[in-house]
Tab-separated table of N, CA and C in Angstrom:
chain	number	residue	atom	x	y	z
A	11	MET	N	26.490	6.026	14.818
A	11	MET	CA	25.187	5.696	14.134
A	11	MET	C	24.466	6.323	13.872
A	12	THR	N	24.034	5.965	12.267
A	12	THR	CA	23.244	7.102	11.567
A	12	THR	C	21.980	6.464	11.048
A	13	ALA	N	21.487	6.785	10.687
A	13	ALA	CA	20.571	6.559	9.910
A	13	ALA	C	21.240	5.489	8.408
A	14	GLU	N	22.092	6.483	7.753
A	14	GLU	CA	22.580	5.580	6.438
A	14	GLU	C	23.346	4.294	7.273
A	15	ASP	N	23.615	3.856	8.365
A	15	ASP	CA	24.327	2.780	8.467
A	15	ASP	C	23.191	1.471	8.825
A	16	PHE	N	22.267	2.222	9.202
A	16	PHE	CA	20.911	0.891	8.939
A	16	PHE	C	20.763	1.002	7.342
A	17	VAL	N	20.660	1.468	6.431
A	17	VAL	CA	20.333	1.222	4.951
A	17	VAL	C	21.563	0.774	4.428
A	18	THR	N	22.719	0.661	4.475
A	18	THR	CA	23.607	-0.251	4.292
A	18	THR	C	23.561	-1.604	5.016
A	19	ALA	N	23.106	-2.032	5.806
A	19	ALA	CA	22.440	-3.390	6.703
A	19	ALA	C	21.890	-3.701	6.051
A	20	TRP	N	20.249	-3.090	5.890
A	20	TRP	CA	19.493	-3.924	5.132
A	20	TRP	C	20.146	-3.439	3.855
A	21	ARG	N	20.342	-3.030	2.499
A	21	ARG	CA	20.739	-2.932	1.617
A	21	ARG	C	21.870	-4.375	1.526
A	22	LYS	N	23.264	-4.777	2.321
A	22	LYS	CA	23.489	-5.905	2.216
A	22	LYS	C	22.559	-7.317	2.182
A	23	GLY	N	21.798	-6.718	3.303
A	23	GLY	CA	21.376	-8.109	3.886
A	23	GLY	C	19.805	-8.518	2.692
A	24	VAL	N	19.322	-7.957	2.184
A	24	VAL	CA	18.346	-7.994	1.111
A	24	VAL	C	19.107	-8.888	-0.744
A	25	ALA	N	20.542	-8.694	-0.297
A	25	ALA	CA	20.890	-9.071	-1.872
A	25	ALA	C	21.143	-10.319	-1.729
A	26	PRO	N	20.829	-11.325	-2.980
A	26	PRO	CA	20.651	-12.868	-3.215
A	26	PRO	C	22.304	-13.069	-2.499
A	27	THR	N	23.022	-12.928	-2.304
A	27	THR	CA	24.311	-13.927	-2.289
A	27	THR	C	23.844	-13.912	-0.258
A	28	ALA	N	22.944	-12.984	0.103
A	28	ALA	CA	22.911	-12.969	1.860
A	28	ALA	C	22.362	-14.150	2.107
A	29	LEU	N	21.652	-14.777	1.413
A	29	LEU	CA	20.045	-15.677	1.742
A	29	LEU	C	19.965	-15.461	3.073
A	30	SER	N	19.208	-13.450	3.302
A	30	SER	CA	18.936	-14.078	4.137
A	30	SER	C	16.762	-14.505	4.285
A	31	GLY	N	16.539	-15.144	3.474
A	31	GLY	CA	15.464	-15.709	3.594
A	31	GLY	C	14.111	-14.665	3.017
A	32	TYR	N	13.243	-15.441	4.263
A	32	TYR	CA	12.206	-14.178	3.989
A	32	TYR	C	12.075	-12.707	4.864
A	33	ILE	N	12.930	-12.716	5.448
A	33	ILE	CA	13.119	-11.202	6.397
A	33	ILE	C	12.915	-10.138	5.933
A	34	TYR	N	13.106	-9.744	5.341
A	34	TYR	CA	12.537	-8.362	4.216
A	34	TYR	C	11.837	-8.383	3.398
A	35	GLN	N	10.334	-9.351	3.452
A	35	GLN	CA	9.962	-9.746	1.947
A	35	GLN	C	8.701	-8.507	2.486
A	36	GLY	N	7.857	-7.953	1.818
A	36	GLY	CA	7.443	-7.076	2.435
A	36	GLY	C	8.098	-5.252	2.252
A	37	ILE	N	9.396	-5.388	2.547
A	37	ILE	CA	10.009	-4.645	2.135
A	37	ILE	C	9.869	-3.496	0.233
A	38	LYS	N	9.525	-2.801	-0.135
A	38	LYS	CA	8.977	-2.666	-1.314
A	38	LYS	C	10.854	-3.033	-2.337
A	39	ASN	N	10.680	-3.803	-2.999
A	39	ASN	CA	11.281	-4.237	-3.463
A	39	ASN	C	12.368	-5.446	-3.146
A	40	ALA	N	12.436	-5.738	-2.086
A	40	ALA	CA	13.145	-7.105	-1.699
A	40	ALA	C	13.345	-7.970	-2.356
A	41	THR	N	11.533	-8.317	-2.547
A	41	THR	CA	11.806	-10.160	-3.169
A	41	THR	C	12.496	-9.740	-4.521
A	42	ALA	N	12.244	-9.014	-5.390
A	42	ALA	CA	12.599	-8.823	-6.836
A	42	ALA	C	14.563	-8.642	-6.351
A	43	ILE	N	15.048	-8.053	-5.484
A	43	ILE	CA	16.426	-7.655	-4.697
A	43	ILE	C	17.171	-9.796	-4.565
A	44	GLN	N	16.242	-9.937	-4.254
A	44	GLN	CA	16.661	-11.457	-3.273
A	44	GLN	C	16.942	-12.075	-4.853
A	45	ASN	N	15.434	-12.407	-5.797
A	45	ASN	CA	15.197	-13.156	-7.011
A	45	ASN	C	16.642	-12.268	-7.885
A	46	GLY	N	16.936	-11.276	-7.721
A	46	GLY	CA	18.024	-10.340	-8.659
A	46	GLY	C	17.902	-10.366	-10.157
A	47	LYS	N	16.277	-9.720	-9.672
A	47	LYS	CA	15.779	-8.744	-11.070
A	47	LYS	C	16.345	-7.614	-10.328
A	48	LYS	N	16.425	-6.877	-9.587
A	48	LYS	CA	16.445	-5.835	-9.165
A	48	LYS	C	17.558	-5.473	-8.073
A	49	LYS	N	18.416	-4.297	-8.569
A	49	LYS	CA	19.999	-4.115	-7.480
A	49	LYS	C	19.370	-3.263	-5.938
A	50	PRO	N	20.561	-4.097	-5.157
A	50	PRO	CA	19.738	-3.941	-3.892
A	50	PRO	C	19.702	-2.268	-3.436
A	51	GLU	N	19.917	-0.912	-4.427
A	51	GLU	CA	20.077	0.430	-4.330
A	51	GLU	C	18.313	0.627	-4.535
A	52	THR	N	17.681	-0.684	-4.197
A	52	THR	CA	15.818	0.022	-4.867
A	52	THR	C	15.465	-0.374	-3.768
A	53	LEU	N	16.166	-1.607	-2.379
A	53	LEU	CA	15.256	-1.468	-1.698
A	53	LEU	C	14.954	0.181	-0.713
A	54	GLY	N	13.339	-0.764	-0.639
A	54	GLY	CA	12.096	1.211	-0.023
A	54	GLY	C	12.561	1.282	1.165
A	55	VAL	N	14.431	1.382	1.382
A	55	VAL	CA	15.085	2.367	2.249
A	55	VAL	C	15.311	3.426	1.915
A	56	LYS	N	15.465	3.975	3.115
A	56	LYS	CA	16.224	5.521	2.749
A	56	LYS	C	16.812	6.792	3.807
A	57	ALA	N	17.814	6.442	3.560
A	57	ALA	CA	18.314	7.890	4.954
A	57	ALA	C	17.102	9.029	4.610
A	58	VAL	N	17.345	9.920	5.419
A	58	VAL	CA	16.797	11.321	5.652
A	58	VAL	C	17.437	12.176	6.738
A	59	GLY	N	18.580	12.888	5.843
A	59	GLY	CA	19.612	13.132	7.678
A	59	GLY	C	19.721	12.237	7.794
A	60	LYS	N	20.731	13.082	9.752
A	60	LYS	CA	21.459	11.714	9.658
A	60	LYS	C	21.054	11.367	10.546
A	61	HIS	N	19.581	10.671	11.368
A	61	HIS	CA	18.802	10.376	12.082
A	61	HIS	C	18.046	9.917	11.172
A	62	LYS	N	16.871	9.738	10.628
A	62	LYS	CA	15.685	9.255	10.021
A	62	LYS	C	16.217	8.564	8.920
A	63	LEU	N	14.832	7.382	9.310
A	63	LEU	CA	14.984	6.635	8.376
A	63	LEU	C	13.784	6.521	7.622
A	64	VAL	N	13.582	6.101	6.509
A	64	VAL	CA	12.057	6.182	6.164
A	64	VAL	C	12.125	4.267	5.047
A	65	VAL	N	10.834	4.276	5.469
A	65	VAL	CA	10.916	2.438	5.364
A	65	VAL	C	9.588	2.325	4.279
A	66	ASP	N	9.506	1.806	2.902
A	66	ASP	CA	8.597	2.124	2.057
A	66	ASP	C	8.081	0.727	2.017
A	67	LEU	N	6.435	0.471	2.036
A	67	LEU	CA	6.273	-0.956	1.975
A	67	LEU	C	5.548	-1.652	1.394
A	68	GLU	N	5.684	-2.436	0.598
A	68	GLU	CA	5.220	-3.062	0.129
A	68	GLU	C	3.471	-3.470	-0.281
A	69	TYR	N	2.746	-3.132	1.413
A	69	TYR	CA	1.829	-3.623	1.745
A	69	TYR	C	1.939	-4.112	3.481
A	70	PRO	N	0.582	-3.745	3.783
A	70	PRO	CA	0.926	-3.631	5.398
A	70	PRO	C	1.194	-4.273	6.058
A	71	ILE	N	2.680	-4.269	7.354
A	71	ILE	CA	2.451	-5.958	8.060
A	71	ILE	C	2.914	-5.361	9.402
A	72	SER	N	2.094	-6.352	9.289
A	72	SER	CA	1.221	-6.023	11.163
A	72	SER	C	1.852	-5.815	12.224
A	73	THR	N	3.043	-6.728	12.195
A	73	THR	CA	4.726	-7.637	12.436
A	73	THR	C	6.192	-6.561	12.283
A	74	PHE	N	5.823	-5.635	11.516
A	74	PHE	CA	6.811	-5.010	11.363
A	74	PHE	C	8.425	-4.695	12.214
A	75	THR	N	7.220	-3.793	13.389
A	75	THR	CA	7.613	-3.246	13.942
A	75	THR	C	8.768	-4.141	14.663
A	76	LYS	N	8.057	-5.681	15.098
A	76	LYS	CA	8.881	-6.713	15.945
A	76	LYS	C	9.737	-7.273	15.257
A	77	LYS	N	9.585	-6.889	13.457
A	77	LYS	CA	10.792	-7.606	13.129
A	77	LYS	C	11.924	-6.801	13.063
A	78	LEU	N	11.811	-6.589	13.621
A	78	LEU	CA	12.604	-4.290	13.148
A	78	LEU	C	13.795	-5.134	14.213
A	79	THR	N	13.700	-5.747	15.375
A	79	THR	CA	13.939	-6.202	16.740
A	79	THR	C	15.038	-7.690	15.906
A	80	MET	N	15.192	-8.082	15.166
A	80	MET	CA	16.020	-9.242	14.413
A	80	MET	C	17.397	-8.593	14.576
A	81	THR	N	18.212	-9.012	14.617
A	81	THR	CA	19.746	-9.034	13.982
A	81	THR	C	20.063	-8.554	12.805
A	82	SER	N	19.159	-9.144	11.628
A	82	SER	CA	19.078	-8.724	9.799
A	82	SER	C	18.995	-6.980	10.462
A	83	PHE	N	17.524	-6.687	11.110
A	83	PHE	CA	18.097	-5.146	11.159
A	83	PHE	C	19.152	-4.627	11.699
A	84	LEU	N	19.699	-4.910	12.467
A	84	LEU	CA	21.188	-4.300	12.917
A	84	LEU	C	21.815	-3.078	11.999
A	85	PRO	N	22.042	-1.562	12.951
A	85	PRO	CA	23.056	-1.123	11.512
A	85	PRO	C	24.889	-1.751	11.498
A	86	GLN	N	24.964	-1.197	10.159
A	86	GLN	CA	26.214	-1.907	9.978
A	86	GLN	C	26.965	-0.070	9.334
A	87	ASN	N	28.562	-0.519	10.194
A	87	ASN	CA	29.263	1.150	10.400
A	87	ASN	C	29.322	0.977	8.269
A	88	THR	N	28.685	2.596	7.795
A	88	THR	CA	28.652	2.149	6.382
A	88	THR	C	30.679	2.667	6.040
A	89	LYS	N	31.212	3.325	7.223
A	89	LYS	CA	32.483	3.590	7.163
A	89	LYS	C	33.093	2.679	6.234
A	90	LEU	N	33.146	1.326	7.631
A	90	LEU	CA	33.653	0.243	7.777
A	90	LEU	C	33.621	-0.611	6.325
A	91	VAL	N	31.929	-0.832	6.044
A	91	VAL	CA	31.994	-2.198	5.178
A	91	VAL	C	31.892	-1.246	4.454
A	92	LYS	N	32.435	-0.067	3.275
A	92	LYS	CA	32.699	0.270	2.465
A	92	LYS	C	34.554	-0.192	2.522
A	93	LYS	N	34.718	0.780	3.623
A	93	LYS	CA	36.487	0.434	3.466
A	93	LYS	C	36.974	-1.561	3.359
A	94	TYR	N	36.136	-2.207	4.615
A	94	TYR	CA	36.595	-3.407	4.098
A	94	TYR	C	36.237	-4.930	3.471
A	95	ASP	N	34.895	-4.089	2.564
A	95	ASP	CA	34.302	-4.406	1.837
A	95	ASP	C	33.901	-6.032	2.311
A	96	LYS	N	33.654	-7.193	1.170
A	96	LYS	CA	33.859	-8.486	2.176
A	96	LYS	C	34.364	-8.937	3.712
A	97	LYS	N	35.304	-8.395	3.951
A	97	LYS	CA	36.273	-8.543	5.048
A	97	LYS	C	35.756	-7.870	6.077
A	98	TYR	N	34.216	-7.261	6.205
A	98	TYR	CA	33.738	-6.255	7.099
A	98	TYR	C	33.256	-7.744	8.720
A	99	GLY	N	33.625	-7.146	9.424
A	99	GLY	CA	32.976	-7.729	10.395
A	99	GLY	C	33.508	-9.682	10.626
A	100	THR	N	34.687	-9.779	10.111
A	100	THR	CA	35.402	-10.417	10.421
A	100	THR	C	36.128	-10.714	10.986
A	101	SER	N	37.130	-9.787	11.704
A	101	SER	CA	37.781	-10.047	12.741
A	101	SER	C	37.496	-8.818	13.878
A	102	MET	N	38.015	-8.069	14.429
A	102	MET	CA	37.916	-7.270	15.811
A	102	MET	C	38.226	-5.767	14.751
A	103	LYS	N	39.332	-6.171	14.348
A	103	LYS	CA	40.499	-4.913	12.736
A	103	LYS	C	39.028	-4.187	12.422
A	104	THR	N	38.091	-5.002	11.889
A	104	THR	CA	36.754	-5.006	10.460
A	104	THR	C	35.855	-4.517	11.413
A	105	PHE	N	35.719	-4.943	12.407
A	105	PHE	CA	34.223	-4.439	13.170
A	105	PHE	C	33.882	-3.662	14.586
A	106	ALA	N	32.974	-3.015	14.101
A	106	ALA	CA	31.959	-2.108	15.278
A	106	ALA	C	30.632	-2.301	15.853
A	107	SER	N	30.683	-1.686	16.780
A	107	SER	CA	30.021	-1.811	17.520
A	107	SER	C	29.618	-0.601	18.260
A	108	ASN	N	28.551	-0.425	19.284
A	108	ASN	CA	27.763	0.644	19.806
A	108	ASN	C	26.488	-0.791	21.370
A	109	GLY	N	26.548	0.631	21.514
A	109	GLY	CA	25.890	0.019	22.875
A	109	GLY	C	26.441	-0.205	24.511
A	110	ALA	N	26.310	-1.039	25.265
A	110	ALA	CA	26.935	-1.451	26.384
A	110	ALA	C	27.997	-1.671	26.556
A	111	PHE	N	28.760	-1.923	25.742
A	111	PHE	CA	29.391	-3.500	25.706
A	111	PHE	C	29.824	-3.041	24.519
A	112	LYS	N	31.377	-3.488	24.654
A	112	LYS	CA	32.500	-3.398	22.926
A	112	LYS	C	33.304	-4.861	23.169
A	113	LEU	N	33.457	-4.950	22.144
A	113	LEU	CA	33.959	-6.665	22.165
A	113	LEU	C	35.352	-6.932	22.031
A	114	SER	N	36.123	-7.404	22.993
A	114	SER	CA	37.641	-7.040	23.530
A	114	SER	C	38.161	-8.047	23.267
A	115	SER	N	37.852	-9.553	22.738
A	115	SER	CA	39.076	-10.892	22.922
A	115	SER	C	37.736	-11.394	21.402
A	116	TRP	N	38.198	-11.205	20.340
A	116	TRP	CA	37.184	-12.541	19.571
A	116	TRP	C	38.285	-13.335	18.474
A	117	LYS	N	38.385	-13.507	18.020
A	117	LYS	CA	39.321	-14.781	16.694
A	117	LYS	C	38.395	-15.398	15.732
A	118	ALA	N	38.182	-14.343	14.459
A	118	ALA	CA	36.835	-15.460	13.319
A	118	ALA	C	37.624	-16.899	14.137
A	119	GLY	N	36.408	-17.727	13.425
A	119	GLY	CA	36.153	-18.523	13.151
A	119	GLY	C	35.841	-19.548	15.388
A	120	SER	N	36.580	-18.698	16.023
A	120	SER	CA	36.310	-19.236	17.297
A	120	SER	C	34.604	-18.948	18.126
A	121	ASN	N	34.282	-19.999	19.010
A	121	ASN	CA	33.650	-20.104	19.454
A	121	ASN	C	33.367	-19.584	21.097
A	122	THR	N	34.142	-18.596	20.720
A	122	THR	CA	34.002	-17.592	22.539
A	122	THR	C	34.600	-15.881	22.607
A	123	TRP	N	34.354	-15.715	23.218
A	123	TRP	CA	34.445	-13.717	22.494
A	123	TRP	C	33.875	-13.543	24.381
A	124	THR	N	34.489	-11.727	24.147
A	124	THR	CA	34.516	-11.224	25.443
A	124	THR	C	34.194	-9.223	24.718
A	125	LEU	N	33.276	-9.519	26.358
A	125	LEU	CA	33.000	-8.044	25.932
A	125	LEU	C	32.919	-7.404	27.598
A	126	VAL	N	33.498	-6.266	26.959
A	126	VAL	CA	33.553	-4.773	28.214
A	126	VAL	C	33.145	-3.986	28.127
A	127	LYS	N	32.755	-3.602	29.385
A	127	LYS	CA	31.625	-2.419	30.038
A	127	LYS	C	32.880	-0.886	28.586
A	128	ASN	N	31.647	-0.963	27.861
A	128	ASN	CA	32.063	0.142	27.200
A	128	ASN	C	32.227	2.052	27.669
A	129	PRO	N	33.143	2.617	28.400
A	129	PRO	CA	32.702	3.353	28.650
A	129	PRO	C	32.778	4.830	28.306
A	130	ASN	N	33.003	4.761	26.606
A	130	ASN	CA	31.565	5.698	25.985
A	130	ASN	C	30.191	6.191	25.956
A	131	TYR	N	29.264	4.344	26.588
A	131	TYR	CA	28.007	4.810	26.755
A	131	TYR	C	27.633	5.554	27.481
A	132	TYR	N	26.436	6.245	26.434
A	132	TYR	CA	25.793	6.980	26.992
A	132	TYR	C	25.263	7.159	28.824
A	133	ALA	N	25.189	5.992	28.823
A	133	ALA	CA	25.099	5.229	30.264
A	133	ALA	C	24.957	4.322	30.918
A	134	LYS	N	26.166	4.232	30.696
A	134	LYS	CA	27.320	3.665	31.932
A	134	LYS	C	27.704	3.394	32.889
A	135	SER	N	26.854	4.548	34.135
A	135	SER	CA	27.043	4.245	35.105
A	135	SER	C	25.432	3.165	35.528
A	136	GLU	N	25.146	3.324	34.483
A	136	GLU	CA	23.843	1.773	34.923
A	136	GLU	C	23.803	0.370	34.226
A	137	VAL	N	25.304	0.415	34.477
A	137	VAL	CA	25.752	-0.818	33.531
A	137	VAL	C	25.948	-1.003	34.302
A	138	LYS	N	26.083	-2.517	34.583
A	138	LYS	CA	26.287	-3.117	36.437
A	138	LYS	C	27.419	-4.449	35.975
A	139	LEU	N	27.479	-4.941	35.112
A	139	LEU	CA	28.702	-5.886	34.450
A	139	LEU	C	29.468	-5.145	34.368
A	140	SER	N	31.182	-5.581	34.653
A	140	SER	CA	32.290	-5.108	34.457
A	140	SER	C	32.660	-5.451	32.480
A	141	LYS	N	32.224	-7.450	32.687
A	141	LYS	CA	31.986	-7.835	31.745
A	141	LYS	C	31.769	-9.379	31.034
A	142	ILE	N	31.955	-9.821	29.882
A	142	ILE	CA	30.638	-10.734	29.924
A	142	ILE	C	31.618	-11.865	28.261
A	143	LYS	N	31.406	-13.268	29.119
A	143	LYS	CA	32.346	-13.820	28.297
A	143	LYS	C	30.729	-14.573	27.832
A	144	TYR	N	31.284	-14.835	26.658
A	144	TYR	CA	30.230	-15.890	25.731
A	144	TYR	C	30.974	-17.361	25.084
A	145	GLN	N	30.282	-18.469	25.539
A	145	GLN	CA	30.603	-19.897	25.055
A	145	GLN	C	30.009	-20.342	24.346
A	146	VAL	N	30.085	-20.835	23.245
A	146	VAL	CA	28.891	-21.039	21.940
A	146	VAL	C	28.995	-22.809	22.086
A	147	VAL	N	28.069	-23.902	22.245
A	147	VAL	CA	27.878	-24.764	22.920
A	147	VAL	C	27.319	-25.253	22.038
A	148	LYS	N	27.957	-26.413	20.686
A	148	LYS	CA	26.929	-26.633	19.917
A	148	LYS	C	26.656	-28.678	20.281
């Protein structure tokens, strides 16, 4: 994961077609981008080196760091986004993740998926679960 993966995700998220609503409001140019008046590349976010992300705000936002915990701000693997474009994240083949668990079973449109312990996670010895099964109940 790199800073560029955050830039990729945020630019996708703020695009008018993403329908992300107010989430990115306050980041430089976000509203203009959502209204189709500027390109996503003008969003006030940039990668400085491999691991430094710089965000320019249009005004102070006291809750900004809390907003960053929302899924809209999670990174997306830049290489896979470029490779799969609109198909990114629509199947296990076009999806990437990091963290304590990795996706082991999922089909597009399915309401169930399974995660297994990630053997490459830096703190794998701290992870006590071996598997997580999700079931969406509507």
